[in-house]
Structures are given as structure tokens and as C-alpha cells.
XYZ file of C-alpha atoms in Angstrom:
220
model
C 81.585 162.698 167.676
C 82.091 160.719 170.876
C 80.715 163.622 172.920
C 77.688 163.822 170.648
C 76.962 160.117 170.952
C 77.314 160.128 174.721
C 74.983 163.117 174.898
C 72.454 161.114 172.898
C 72.758 158.361 175.471
C 72.094 160.899 178.184
C 75.572 160.470 179.604
C 76.935 163.950 178.798
C 75.156 166.989 180.226
C 75.242 170.544 178.899
C 75.818 171.986 175.449
C 79.597 171.815 175.119
C 80.624 170.682 171.661
C 83.648 168.773 172.926
C 84.167 167.088 176.289
C 81.870 167.026 179.307
C 80.122 169.690 181.306
C 81.604 170.715 184.620
C 78.590 169.473 186.570
C 78.418 166.032 188.054
C 76.350 163.348 186.370
C 72.803 162.594 187.342
C 72.486 161.732 191.031
C 75.788 163.444 191.825
C 77.924 160.736 190.252
C 81.394 161.661 189.026
C 82.178 161.880 185.342
C 84.192 158.653 185.486
C 81.405 156.815 187.271
C 78.862 158.044 184.747
C 80.696 157.457 181.503
C 82.997 154.658 182.681
C 80.773 151.699 181.755
C 80.088 153.123 178.286
C 83.733 153.925 177.606
C 84.830 150.516 178.913
C 82.388 148.810 176.557
C 83.662 150.844 173.611
C 87.355 150.381 174.451
C 86.961 146.630 174.950
C 85.093 146.326 171.666
C 87.711 148.414 169.865
C 90.500 146.220 171.213
C 88.646 143.074 170.166
C 88.159 144.353 166.624
C 91.774 145.549 166.384
C 93.021 142.116 167.402
C 90.659 140.429 164.958
C 91.893 142.604 162.095
C 95.535 142.077 163.050
C 95.029 138.321 163.033
C 93.206 138.561 159.699
C 90.078 137.048 161.184
C 87.319 135.918 158.845
C 84.424 138.356 158.294
C 82.117 135.982 160.126
C 84.277 136.198 163.251
C 84.243 140.001 163.152
C 80.468 139.967 162.781
C 80.241 137.643 165.774
C 82.176 140.166 167.863
C 79.670 142.829 166.792
C 76.784 140.601 167.868
C 78.505 139.817 171.159
C 78.926 143.466 172.158
C 75.308 144.096 171.186
C 73.986 141.171 173.211
C 76.241 141.534 176.268
C 77.947 144.859 176.999
C 75.350 147.161 175.436
C 72.434 145.069 176.676
C 73.795 145.257 180.232
C 73.908 149.054 179.880
C 70.257 149.117 178.846
C 70.962 149.842 175.188
C 68.931 147.859 172.684
C 70.502 147.661 169.220
C 68.271 146.489 166.394
C 69.774 145.510 163.055
C 67.844 146.576 159.992
C 68.212 146.159 156.253
C 70.158 149.404 156.118
C 71.671 150.748 159.310
C 71.186 149.648 162.899
C 69.041 151.639 165.314
C 69.223 151.846 169.087
C 66.944 152.695 171.976
C 67.114 152.641 175.757
C 65.354 149.805 177.569
C 65.371 147.786 180.774
C 68.571 145.668 180.791
C 66.679 142.699 182.232
C 64.119 142.828 179.430
C 66.895 142.905 176.838
C 68.739 140.072 178.595
C 65.669 137.837 178.533
C 65.070 138.544 174.849
C 68.706 137.791 174.026
C 68.487 134.526 175.979
C 65.313 133.521 174.147
C 66.962 134.333 170.832
C 70.001 132.243 171.718
C 67.795 129.368 172.832
C 65.924 129.381 169.533
C 69.203 129.530 167.615
C 70.567 126.607 169.645
C 67.423 124.568 168.987
C 67.626 125.324 165.266
C 71.310 124.337 165.211
C 70.555 121.091 167.070
C 67.769 120.300 164.617
C 70.113 120.909 161.709
C 72.786 118.673 163.240
C 70.241 115.903 163.851
C 69.046 116.077 160.243
C 72.631 115.804 159.023
C 73.289 112.963 161.456
C 70.217 111.062 160.270
C 71.304 111.477 156.648
C 74.829 110.272 157.376
C 73.494 107.217 159.200
C 71.223 106.448 156.242
C 74.108 106.944 153.806
C 76.349 104.655 155.850
C 73.715 101.921 156.038
C 73.186 102.055 152.276
C 76.924 102.124 151.650
C 77.442 99.020 153.776
C 75.168 97.163 151.347
C 76.402 98.912 148.210
C 80.030 97.989 148.917
C 79.295 94.295 148.254
C 80.844 93.332 144.883
C 78.027 92.661 142.368
C 79.304 89.108 141.771
C 78.860 88.415 145.511
C 75.545 90.223 145.976
C 73.301 87.141 145.881
C 75.743 85.128 147.992
C 75.749 87.540 150.934
C 73.440 88.086 153.884
C 69.744 87.349 153.485
C 70.193 86.676 149.754
C 72.394 83.681 150.511
C 69.436 81.943 152.153
C 67.320 82.123 148.985
C 69.475 80.395 146.391
C 71.154 77.051 145.940
C 73.625 77.685 143.128
C 74.903 80.508 140.925
C 76.244 81.040 137.435
C 79.712 82.425 136.668
C 78.433 86.023 137.011
C 77.004 85.440 140.452
C 73.400 85.288 139.305
C 71.271 82.672 141.100
C 70.761 79.537 138.999
C 68.655 77.416 141.352
C 66.572 77.909 144.461
C 67.531 76.557 147.864
C 65.462 73.491 146.992
C 67.537 72.912 143.835
C 64.827 74.001 141.391
C 65.672 76.188 138.388
C 64.513 79.805 138.635
C 61.238 80.660 136.965
C 61.187 83.415 134.344
C 59.696 85.854 136.834
C 62.406 84.990 139.380
C 65.098 85.455 136.756
C 63.648 88.820 135.753
C 63.355 89.959 139.360
C 66.912 88.851 140.174
C 68.305 90.583 137.079
C 66.561 93.843 138.022
C 67.790 93.597 141.604
C 71.373 93.018 140.484
C 71.177 95.910 138.010
C 70.072 98.281 140.778
C 72.820 97.009 143.051
C 75.399 97.474 140.298
C 74.355 101.128 139.950
C 74.566 101.664 143.705
C 77.972 99.964 143.838
C 79.347 102.054 140.966
C 78.046 105.218 142.627
C 79.784 104.274 145.875
C 83.056 103.533 144.086
C 82.854 106.948 142.426
C 82.105 108.706 145.730
C 84.968 106.914 147.489
C 87.449 107.868 144.801
C 91.132 107.152 145.314
C 90.787 106.659 149.065
C 88.824 103.470 148.501
C 85.506 102.245 149.848
C 86.663 101.213 153.320
C 88.361 104.556 153.963
C 85.260 106.334 152.688
C 83.037 104.369 155.058
C 85.432 105.143 157.906
C 85.171 108.864 157.124
C 81.371 108.644 157.236
C 81.562 106.917 160.611
C 83.951 109.584 161.894
C 81.562 112.350 160.847
C 78.732 110.536 162.605
C 80.771 110.158 165.793
C 81.751 113.849 165.791
C 78.194 115.062 165.222
C 76.874 112.715 167.894
C 79.471 114.050 170.326
C 78.338 117.609 169.572
C 74.735 116.685 170.245
C 75.620 114.931 173.498
C 77.791 117.807 174.737
């Protein structure tokens, strides 16, 4: 089988079913010089796969090794391997052409990965900002931040009772405040549920840690 495959690559000359012909390779090169790079690539790949299997590597890691040998060792030998829906096919090509295509492919993959990381980072930042507001206890909602500047007094549930000028709230103000507090209560309950047993502060810290790690990856 190995002889057949090397003959397909143009490495083996003659019609022997097993082994190599007695003649030197093209250009007078020795057998070792001719087949050496191909055998080295195969042996290195075999050793990599053996080690991966022995260490019970995940399927994704094994597939990555397959992609690596395709994009490095075989590409350098001028062998283009194209993956299809069924089996892979190969053809001979200029190593430099293959190298450039592989580099372009990697660049696009890197850009796509960076875009994905940025989208996740943006979402985490948005989630953290919302959570910083949602963590406020409902009874303290109107007494905190910008809300504290609007009202003068509150009832026992934390609802505003008078404006900053000491005037009772109008019906529309009462309705608006009640709706605002209801929405905040929902957001607060959702945050408490998401935080679970670890608590809100630990949950917020975990969000910040994820943000820091993703930002470090983007800056690397």
C-alpha cells in the first residue's frame, strides 16, 4: 500500500509491487533523498496520532493534528489535500501557492475568532452593567444614584412619597414609579436566580473575570 501511494506521488519509479526500483530517483537523487521527506512527514504524523490516542486526547485535538499535517508538512511537499463531504482528495501544486492559501485561511479564521470574542465581550460588558443596577434591593431602588435626586421622601416599601420640593406625587408620577419599580423587581429577581448559591457579588466578580480574560486574549 505504501509503495502504491508513493508511486502515485511520483516518488517510486518502476512497476515493482513492493519496495522501490533499483534506479535512482529523478535527477539522480538517492532513494533516501527522494522518499525521505515523505516518509518523515508520515512517521511524524503517525507518532503524533499514537501519542494523542495514548493520552486519550479529545477527537477535536486529533482532528487538529490532521489539519496541521495537511497545512504544514504536506503543503511544504507540494501536496494539496482538500476535504470533501465524503473522502479527502489530493493533488500536486506549488508549495508556495499552497502556503499562501493556508495563511489566508488562517487569517480569516483568526479574524472570525476575534469577532466572536468581541461579540461575547460586548455582551458580558452589557450584562455586567445591567447587573450592577439590578443588584440594588428593590426597597432601595429609588434612594440610589440618579433616582435619589428626584424624590424627597419615601413610604415603608421604598416608593417615593414626595418630590424633592416636598410635593405629593401626581397620579401619573405614582403610576410611572410603580411601573419602574415592578420592572426593577423582575430584573433583581432574575439576577438573584442567575447568581444562585454563590450570591450576587460573587456572580458579578465571575462576570468581571470573564471580561478580563477575554480582553487579555484580544490584546495578546
